[in-house]
mmCIF file of C-alpha atoms in Angstrom:
data_model
loop_
_atom_site.group_PDB
_atom_site.id
_atom_site.type_symbol
_atom_site.label_atom_id
_atom_site.label_comp_id
_atom_site.label_asym_id
_atom_site.label_seq_id
_atom_site.Cartn_x
_atom_site.Cartn_y
_atom_site.Cartn_z
ATOM 1 C CA MET A 206 107.962 83.299 105.791
ATOM 2 C CA GLN A 207 105.509 86.068 107.769
ATOM 3 C CA ILE A 208 104.470 89.233 106.207
ATOM 4 C CA ARG A 209 103.712 91.864 108.954
ATOM 5 C CA PHE A 210 102.513 95.291 108.639
ATOM 6 C CA THR A 211 103.975 98.374 111.101
ATOM 7 C CA THR A 212 103.848 101.783 111.445
ATOM 8 C CA THR A 213 107.010 104.235 110.118
ATOM 9 C CA ASP A 214 108.235 107.853 110.532
ATOM 10 C CA ASP A 215 111.149 107.302 108.993
ATOM 11 C CA SER A 216 111.205 108.998 105.956
ATOM 12 C CA ARG A 217 114.194 108.273 104.616
ATOM 13 C CA LEU A 218 113.974 104.348 104.948
ATOM 14 C CA TRP A 219 110.265 104.534 103.262
ATOM 15 C CA ASP A 220 111.619 106.531 100.225
ATOM 16 C CA SER A 221 114.127 104.346 100.032
ATOM 17 C CA LEU A 222 112.089 101.616 99.532
ATOM 18 C CA VAL A 223 109.696 103.650 96.967
ATOM 19 C CA ALA A 224 112.897 104.374 94.745
ATOM 20 C CA ALA A 225 113.682 100.632 95.055
ATOM 21 C CA SER A 226 110.596 99.664 93.318
ATOM 22 C CA PRO A 227 109.417 99.602 89.419
ATOM 23 C CA GLY A 228 106.058 100.818 90.468
ATOM 24 C CA GLY A 229 107.372 103.811 92.422
ATOM 25 C CA THR A 230 106.239 107.153 91.510
ATOM 26 C CA SER A 231 106.603 110.263 92.741
ATOM 27 C CA PHE A 232 103.077 110.068 94.187
ATOM 28 C CA HIS A 233 104.461 107.790 96.457
ATOM 29 C CA ASP A 234 106.895 109.886 98.077
ATOM 30 C CA TRP A 235 106.629 110.533 101.753
ATOM 31 C CA SER A 236 106.545 114.169 101.448
ATOM 32 C CA TRP A 237 104.183 114.666 98.712
ATOM 33 C CA LEU A 238 101.858 112.254 100.521
ATOM 34 C CA HIS A 239 102.151 114.747 103.689
ATOM 35 C CA LEU A 240 101.239 117.689 101.953
ATOM 36 C CA MET A 241 98.357 116.087 99.936
ATOM 37 C CA THR A 242 97.357 114.333 103.743
ATOM 38 C CA ASP A 243 97.422 117.474 105.521
ATOM 39 C CA MET A 244 95.679 119.964 102.742
ATOM 40 C CA PHE A 245 92.567 117.315 102.478
ATOM 41 C CA GLY A 246 92.878 116.589 106.357
ATOM 42 C CA TRP A 247 92.822 112.855 105.685
ATOM 43 C CA ARG A 248 94.289 110.197 107.795
ATOM 44 C CA PHE A 249 97.323 108.521 106.568
ATOM 45 C CA THR A 250 99.205 105.596 107.857
ATOM 46 C CA PRO A 251 102.662 104.787 106.654
ATOM 47 C CA LEU A 252 102.752 101.117 106.730
ATOM 48 C CA LEU A 253 106.001 99.010 106.027
ATOM 49 C CA VAL A 254 105.608 96.116 104.806
ATOM 50 C CA LEU A 255 107.969 93.377 106.520
ATOM 51 C CA ARG A 256 108.722 90.070 105.515
ATOM 52 C CA ASP A 257 110.350 87.865 108.398
ATOM 53 C CA GLY A 258 110.823 91.058 110.352
ATOM 54 C CA GLU A 259 112.798 92.686 107.262
ATOM 55 C CA PRO A 260 111.279 95.843 105.376
ATOM 56 C CA VAL A 261 110.486 94.959 101.808
ATOM 57 C CA GLY A 262 107.954 97.634 100.924
ATOM 58 C CA VAL A 263 105.712 100.314 102.094
ATOM 59 C CA PHE A 264 102.003 100.250 101.808
ATOM 60 C CA PRO A 265 100.509 103.688 102.552
ATOM 61 C CA VAL A 266 96.905 103.926 103.841
ATOM 62 C CA MET A 267 95.005 106.635 103.758
ATOM 63 C CA MET A 268 91.793 107.581 105.557
ATOM 64 C CA ARG A 269 89.291 109.937 105.993
ATOM 65 C CA SER A 270 89.056 110.964 109.548
ATOM 66 C CA SER A 271 85.480 110.583 111.051
ATOM 67 C CA LEU A 272 84.426 108.221 114.076
ATOM 68 C CA VAL A 273 83.963 105.088 111.247
ATOM 69 C CA PRO A 274 87.268 105.689 108.946
ATOM 70 C CA ARG A 275 86.515 105.956 105.311
ATOM 71 C CA ALA A 276 88.317 105.155 102.372
ATOM 72 C CA VAL A 277 89.427 108.201 100.182
ATOM 73 C CA GLU A 278 89.855 108.489 96.550
ATOM 74 C CA PRO A 279 92.572 111.011 95.810
ATOM 75 C CA PRO A 280 92.292 113.166 92.963
ATOM 76 C CA PHE A 281 96.246 111.558 91.792
ATOM 77 C CA PRO A 282 97.058 107.952 90.789
ATOM 78 C CA TYR A 283 98.985 105.275 91.606
ATOM 79 C CA VAL A 284 98.900 105.386 95.448
ATOM 80 C CA GLY A 285 98.823 101.564 96.388
ATOM 81 C CA PRO A 286 101.523 99.197 97.675
ATOM 82 C CA LEU A 287 105.113 98.578 96.738
ATOM 83 C CA VAL A 288 106.397 95.179 97.236
ATOM 84 C CA PRO A 289 108.118 92.797 95.511
ATOM 85 C CA GLU A 290 105.860 90.981 92.863
ATOM 86 C CA SER A 291 106.470 87.573 94.283
ATOM 87 C CA LEU A 292 105.242 88.821 97.799
ATOM 88 C CA LEU A 293 102.313 90.854 96.586
ATOM 89 C CA VAL A 294 99.631 88.110 97.127
ATOM 90 C CA PRO A 295 100.804 86.986 100.704
ATOM 91 C CA THR A 296 100.885 91.141 101.608
ATOM 92 C CA LEU A 297 97.111 91.760 100.051
ATOM 93 C CA ARG A 298 96.311 88.624 102.222
ATOM 94 C CA ALA A 299 97.981 89.376 105.460
ATOM 95 C CA PHE A 300 96.668 93.199 104.833
ATOM 96 C CA ARG A 301 92.506 91.779 104.864
ATOM 97 C CA SER A 302 94.250 90.531 108.532
ATOM 98 C CA TRP A 303 95.458 94.242 108.891
ATOM 99 C CA GLN A 304 91.984 95.673 108.305
ATOM 100 C CA VAL A 305 90.116 93.818 110.653
ATOM 101 C CA ARG A 306 92.657 94.593 113.294
ATOM 102 C CA HIS A 307 92.894 98.124 113.074
ATOM 103 C CA GLY A 308 89.493 98.861 112.233
ATOM 104 C CA ARG A 309 89.194 99.691 108.496
ATOM 105 C CA PRO A 310 86.517 97.719 106.406
ATOM 106 C CA LEU A 311 87.050 99.493 103.477
ATOM 107 C CA VAL A 312 90.561 100.182 101.563
ATOM 108 C CA ARG A 313 91.171 101.881 98.012
ATOM 109 C CA PHE A 314 94.553 101.552 96.309
ATOM 110 C CA GLU A 315 96.525 101.801 93.438
ATOM 111 C CA PHE A 316 98.616 99.988 90.614
ATOM 112 C CA GLY A 317 100.477 102.083 88.463
ATOM 113 C CA PRO A 318 101.827 101.108 85.118
ATOM 114 C CA GLY A 319 105.476 100.225 86.414
ATOM 115 C CA VAL A 320 103.302 97.622 87.688
ATOM 116 C CA ALA A 321 100.414 96.672 86.220
ATOM 117 C CA GLY A 322 100.896 93.515 84.664
ATOM 118 C CA SER A 323 102.314 91.593 87.869
ATOM 119 C CA ALA A 324 99.189 93.407 90.062
ATOM 120 C CA GLU A 325 96.684 92.200 87.688
ATOM 121 C CA ARG A 326 97.747 88.615 88.114
ATOM 122 C CA ALA A 327 97.892 89.205 91.955
ATOM 123 C CA LEU A 328 94.674 90.495 92.649
ATOM 124 C CA ALA A 329 93.512 87.321 90.498
ATOM 125 C CA GLU A 330 94.378 85.270 93.473
ATOM 126 C CA THR A 331 92.708 87.609 95.793
ATOM 127 C CA ARG A 332 89.201 88.739 97.368
ATOM 128 C CA CYS A 333 89.991 91.999 96.402
ATOM 129 C CA GLU A 334 88.154 93.683 93.883
ATOM 130 C CA TRP A 335 89.706 95.924 90.859
ATOM 131 C CA HIS A 336 89.293 97.368 87.179
ATOM 132 C CA ALA A 337 91.514 98.746 84.869
ATOM 133 C CA ASP A 338 91.762 102.683 83.960
ATOM 134 C CA ARG A 339 94.168 104.268 81.577
ATOM 135 C CA THR A 340 97.141 106.546 81.431
ATOM 136 C CA ILE A 341 99.690 107.600 78.391
ATOM 137 C CA THR A 342 103.389 108.094 78.714
ATOM 138 C CA VAL A 343 105.856 109.203 76.127
ATOM 139 C CA ASP A 344 109.137 107.168 76.081
ATOM 140 C CA LEU A 345 112.252 109.145 76.067
ATOM 141 C CA VAL A 346 114.441 106.626 75.914
ATOM 142 C CA GLY A 347 116.937 106.870 73.021
ATOM 143 C CA ALA A 348 115.167 110.060 72.231
ATOM 144 C CA THR A 349 116.811 113.537 71.042
ATOM 145 C CA PRO A 350 115.191 116.443 71.093
ATOM 146 C CA GLU A 351 114.584 116.589 66.958
ATOM 147 C CA SER A 352 113.344 113.152 67.230
ATOM 148 C CA LEU A 353 111.207 113.997 70.103
ATOM 149 C CA THR A 354 109.360 116.853 67.787
ATOM 150 C CA ALA A 355 109.385 114.615 64.734
ATOM 151 C CA GLY A 356 107.513 111.885 66.640
ATOM 152 C CA MET A 357 104.609 114.382 67.534
ATOM 153 C CA LYS A 358 101.180 113.875 65.159
ATOM 154 C CA SER A 359 100.970 116.128 62.219
ATOM 155 C CA ASN A 360 98.348 118.239 63.990
ATOM 156 C CA THR A 361 100.401 118.537 67.057
ATOM 157 C CA ARG A 362 103.134 120.220 65.321
ATOM 158 C CA TYR A 363 100.968 122.153 63.724
ATOM 159 C CA HIS A 364 99.553 123.259 67.054
ATOM 160 C CA LEU A 365 102.965 123.793 68.359
ATOM 161 C CA ARG A 366 103.989 126.059 65.338
ATOM 162 C CA SER A 367 100.845 128.348 65.596
ATOM 163 C CA GLY A 368 101.091 128.744 69.152
ATOM 164 C CA LEU A 369 104.926 130.013 68.712
ATOM 165 C CA ARG A 370 103.980 132.254 65.909
ATOM 166 C CA ARG A 371 100.978 133.615 67.997
ATOM 167 C CA GLY A 372 103.743 134.623 70.281
ATOM 168 C CA VAL A 373 103.305 131.833 73.179
ATOM 169 C CA GLU A 374 106.407 131.717 75.177
ATOM 170 C CA VAL A 375 107.184 129.450 78.129
ATOM 171 C CA ARG A 376 109.487 130.350 80.995
ATOM 172 C CA PRO A 377 109.744 129.003 85.015
ATOM 173 C CA ALA A 378 106.936 130.005 87.138
ATOM 174 C CA LEU A 379 107.366 133.477 89.157
ATOM 175 C CA PRO A 380 106.435 133.416 92.197
ATOM 176 C CA GLY A 381 103.108 133.706 92.823
ATOM 177 C CA GLU A 382 101.776 132.130 89.579
ATOM 178 C CA ILE A 383 100.863 129.113 91.200
ATOM 179 C CA THR A 384 99.034 130.440 93.687
ATOM 180 C CA THR A 385 97.051 132.224 91.517
ATOM 181 C CA LEU A 386 97.167 130.601 88.368
ATOM 182 C CA LEU A 387 96.791 126.531 89.304
ATOM 183 C CA PRO A 388 93.157 126.919 91.264
ATOM 184 C CA GLN A 389 91.952 128.859 88.407
ATOM 185 C CA LEU A 390 92.902 126.621 85.897
ATOM 186 C CA LEU A 391 91.616 123.418 87.776
ATOM 187 C CA GLU A 392 88.264 124.949 88.528
ATOM 188 C CA GLU A 393 87.728 125.639 84.507
ATOM 189 C CA ALA A 394 88.900 122.069 84.015
ATOM 190 C CA TYR A 395 86.470 120.617 86.369
ATOM 191 C CA ARG A 396 83.271 122.977 85.755
ATOM 192 C CA SER A 397 83.887 122.473 81.962
ATOM 193 C CA ARG A 398 82.790 118.559 83.308
ATOM 194 C CA GLY A 399 79.995 119.287 85.320
ATOM 195 C CA VAL A 400 81.589 118.977 88.545
ATOM 196 C CA PRO A 401 83.568 121.273 91.238
ATOM 197 C CA SER A 402 87.350 120.982 90.937
ATOM 198 C CA PRO A 403 88.025 118.704 93.987
ATOM 199 C CA TYR A 404 90.819 120.696 95.044
ATOM 200 C CA PRO A 405 90.724 123.433 98.354
ATOM 201 C CA THR A 406 91.226 126.701 96.918
ATOM 202 C CA ASP A 407 94.946 127.174 98.794
ATOM 203 C CA LEU A 408 96.121 124.241 96.582
ATOM 204 C CA GLY A 409 98.348 126.637 94.885
ATOM 205 C CA ALA A 410 99.509 128.382 97.929
ATOM 206 C CA ARG A 411 100.344 125.149 99.591
ATOM 207 C CA LEU A 412 102.051 123.527 96.484
ATOM 208 C CA GLU A 413 104.383 126.479 96.211
ATOM 209 C CA ARG A 414 105.692 126.786 99.968
ATOM 210 C CA TRP A 415 106.319 122.651 99.774
ATOM 211 C CA SER A 416 108.303 123.289 96.240
ATOM 212 C CA ALA A 417 110.227 126.232 97.414
ATOM 213 C CA GLY A 418 114.058 124.874 96.512
ATOM 214 C CA ARG A 419 113.381 121.876 95.304
ATOM 215 C CA ASP A 420 115.193 120.497 92.139
ATOM 216 C CA ASP A 421 112.316 117.836 91.903
ATOM 217 C CA PHE A 422 109.553 119.930 90.879
ATOM 218 C CA TYR A 423 109.231 121.648 87.493
ATOM 219 C CA ALA A 424 106.423 124.053 86.994
ATOM 220 C CA SER A 425 106.054 126.584 83.915
ATOM 221 C CA THR A 426 103.681 128.896 82.590
ATOM 222 C CA ALA A 427 102.609 129.624 78.992
ATOM 223 C CA VAL A 428 102.903 133.853 78.581
ATOM 224 C CA ILE A 429 101.221 135.836 75.662
ATOM 225 C CA ASP A 430 101.901 139.405 75.551
ATOM 226 C CA GLY A 431 102.910 139.518 79.480
ATOM 227 C CA GLU A 432 99.747 137.938 80.372
ATOM 228 C CA ALA A 433 100.058 134.115 82.420
ATOM 229 C CA VAL A 434 97.732 131.990 80.516
ATOM 230 C CA GLY A 435 98.578 128.284 81.136
ATOM 231 C CA LEU A 436 100.610 127.026 83.743
ATOM 232 C CA LEU A 437 102.027 123.227 83.764
ATOM 233 C CA VAL A 438 103.107 121.329 87.192
ATOM 234 C CA ALA A 439 105.107 117.866 86.818
ATOM 235 C CA LEU A 440 106.874 116.043 89.613
ATOM 236 C CA ALA A 441 110.451 114.496 89.023
ATOM 237 C CA SER A 442 111.758 112.840 91.930
ATOM 238 C CA HIS A 443 111.845 109.548 89.960
ATOM 239 C CA PRO A 444 112.742 108.419 86.552
ATOM 240 C CA VAL A 445 109.566 108.398 84.995
ATOM 241 C CA VAL A 446 107.984 112.260 85.063
ATOM 242 C CA CYS A 447 104.964 112.467 86.606
ATOM 243 C CA GLY A 448 103.186 115.397 84.465
ATOM 244 C CA TRP A 449 100.331 115.978 87.356
ATOM 245 C CA VAL A 450 98.334 118.645 86.170
ATOM 246 C CA GLY A 451 98.858 120.994 83.007
ATOM 247 C CA GLY A 452 96.787 123.467 80.822
ATOM 248 C CA SER A 453 95.670 126.832 79.599
ATOM 249 C CA LEU A 454 92.452 129.101 80.263
ATOM 250 C CA ARG A 455 89.557 128.501 77.961
ATOM 251 C CA ALA A 456 89.719 132.194 76.898
ATOM 252 C CA HIS A 457 93.176 131.883 75.335
ATOM 253 C CA ARG A 458 93.039 128.052 73.713
ATOM 254 C CA ALA A 459 92.925 129.206 70.226
ATOM 255 C CA ALA A 460 96.367 130.385 70.777
ATOM 256 C CA SER A 461 97.623 126.249 71.804
ATOM 257 C CA PRO A 462 99.510 127.720 74.954
ATOM 258 C CA SER A 463 99.094 124.183 76.489
ATOM 259 C CA THR A 464 100.674 122.328 73.477
ATOM 260 C CA VAL A 465 103.758 124.892 73.386
ATOM 261 C CA LEU A 466 103.662 123.791 77.687
ATOM 262 C CA TYR A 467 103.485 120.345 76.933
ATOM 263 C CA HIS A 468 106.026 120.432 74.323
ATOM 264 C CA ASP A 469 108.425 122.130 76.675
ATOM 265 C CA ALA A 470 108.143 120.059 79.212
ATOM 266 C CA LEU A 471 108.863 117.126 77.363
ATOM 267 C CA GLN A 472 112.001 118.987 76.055
ATOM 268 C CA TRP A 473 112.847 119.298 79.440
ATOM 269 C CA ALA A 474 112.476 116.412 80.663
ATOM 270 C CA LEU A 475 114.445 114.623 78.321
ATOM 271 C CA ARG A 476 117.377 117.246 79.492
ATOM 272 C CA ARG A 477 117.766 116.203 82.425
ATOM 273 C CA GLY A 478 117.503 112.180 81.521
ATOM 274 C CA HIS A 479 114.760 110.986 82.264
ATOM 275 C CA THR A 480 113.174 107.811 80.712
ATOM 276 C CA ALA A 481 109.657 108.572 80.134
ATOM 277 C CA VAL A 482 106.968 111.271 81.105
ATOM 278 C CA ASP A 483 103.618 110.204 82.412
ATOM 279 C CA LEU A 484 101.121 112.989 81.081
ATOM 280 C CA VAL A 485 98.704 110.967 84.200
ATOM 281 C CA GLY A 486 95.159 110.008 82.936
ATOM 282 C CA TYR A 487 93.330 109.342 79.942
ATOM 283 C CA ILE A 488 90.467 111.646 81.218
ATOM 284 C CA ASP A 489 88.169 111.412 78.189
ATOM 285 C CA ASP A 490 88.848 111.232 74.684
ATOM 286 C CA GLY A 491 89.654 114.476 73.658
ATOM 287 C CA VAL A 492 92.115 114.763 76.479
ATOM 288 C CA ALA A 493 93.461 111.454 75.146
ATOM 289 C CA LYS A 494 93.667 112.908 71.827
ATOM 290 C CA PHE A 495 95.696 115.825 72.767
ATOM 291 C CA LYS A 496 97.938 113.664 75.028
ATOM 292 C CA THR A 497 98.625 111.215 72.537
ATOM 293 C CA GLY A 498 99.526 113.734 69.745
ATOM 294 C CA PHE A 499 102.845 114.157 71.538
ATOM 295 C CA GLY A 500 103.875 110.382 70.807
ATOM 296 C CA GLY A 501 102.153 109.152 73.939
ATOM 297 C CA LYS A 502 101.287 105.411 74.303
ATOM 298 C CA GLU A 503 98.096 103.999 76.525
ATOM 299 C CA GLU A 504 99.442 102.188 79.166
ATOM 300 C CA PRO A 505 96.953 100.422 81.714
ATOM 301 C CA TYR A 506 97.131 100.641 85.669
ATOM 302 C CA LEU A 507 94.634 99.345 88.281
ATOM 303 C CA ARG A 508 92.016 100.810 90.731
ATOM 304 C CA ALA A 509 91.685 98.010 93.921
ATOM 305 C CA VAL A 510 89.398 97.843 96.867
ATOM 306 C CA SER A 511 90.097 95.310 99.761
ATOM 307 C CA SER A 512 87.024 95.201 101.794
ATOM 308 C CA THR A 513 85.870 93.169 104.744
ATOM 309 C CA VAL A 514 82.412 94.072 104.065
ATOM 310 C CA PRO A 515 80.324 91.842 102.219
ATOM 311 C CA GLY A 516 79.066 93.856 98.634
ATOM 312 C CA VAL A 517 75.611 93.641 98.994
ATOM 313 C CA VAL A 518 76.387 95.555 102.287
ATOM 314 C CA ARG A 519 77.923 98.064 100.504
ATOM 315 C CA SER A 520 76.256 98.599 97.798
ATOM 316 C CA ALA A 521 73.420 98.843 100.406
ATOM 317 C CA VAL A 522 75.284 101.762 102.259
ATOM 318 C CA GLY A 523 76.502 103.122 98.425
ATOM 319 C CA ALA A 524 72.455 103.530 98.049
ATOM 320 C CA VAL A 525 71.734 105.157 101.271
ATOM 321 C CA ARG A 526 74.477 107.484 100.818
ATOM 322 C CA ALA A 527 73.307 108.586 97.607
ATOM 323 C CA ARG A 528 69.569 109.286 98.583
ATOM 324 C CA THR A 529 71.171 111.348 101.897
#
């Protein structure tokens, strides 16, 4: 058996391999990766994984466009190799040789909840460094609209009723609302944690153009007295919906619009026949408490680094960058 890599411009082949993998997510989709890399100015190398010449998976590689290619840390999770479990160890070993040949000394990638267990076993047999992170997923298999609400924690149900009593309504996002409201929400959320938003200010406009006419894209707006006060965006091209980003403006949080937004998104995914909704990220204890209130369960995912540079050298370079 021989594992090799080749680049591709065949979006249909790429997406079919993503869809066939238990670890495939909307963040792996061809159009999403191109949207993000174009927006951030990254260099995207779409690698097909070949076993004895036949494509068996994908390995997206994203780097910063610079004289010396540097690994990126996307502000969205799970993007990493998708191959059959039995091929993951030889794929990761072959990838190190690819890195050397193509001058990519350090590459970051991740493994989503669907393949975290098998990835952990494989990573233990390679020279990759890795650590576990967490997300929260709401299972929809066998659920009904009533059982989904009943499965929420009592405090979350209270905030849902409170939000509805205060007049919070949820409707599909109108033209222009993603453009204006999403950057504002992200800026508030990141500023509250003492860091700037990693997304460019034109994120909303780009996303709105990209999503026009798609039936696998969900964007809803929370409205109070005709004023848009919250937004939730989800990607739904796979059985598990990725609830990518959502929330409400801080000035209106007392009315619980975020609770109404997320409840509506879960009901929407259930009506469409999805198997689960991944609420994407643990973030911190407060956010995790909010997300688990909808009946969500913690699931691990893995962040990995494949490097051809000794760890002591990377540490020294990191220290120099921090000082300069």
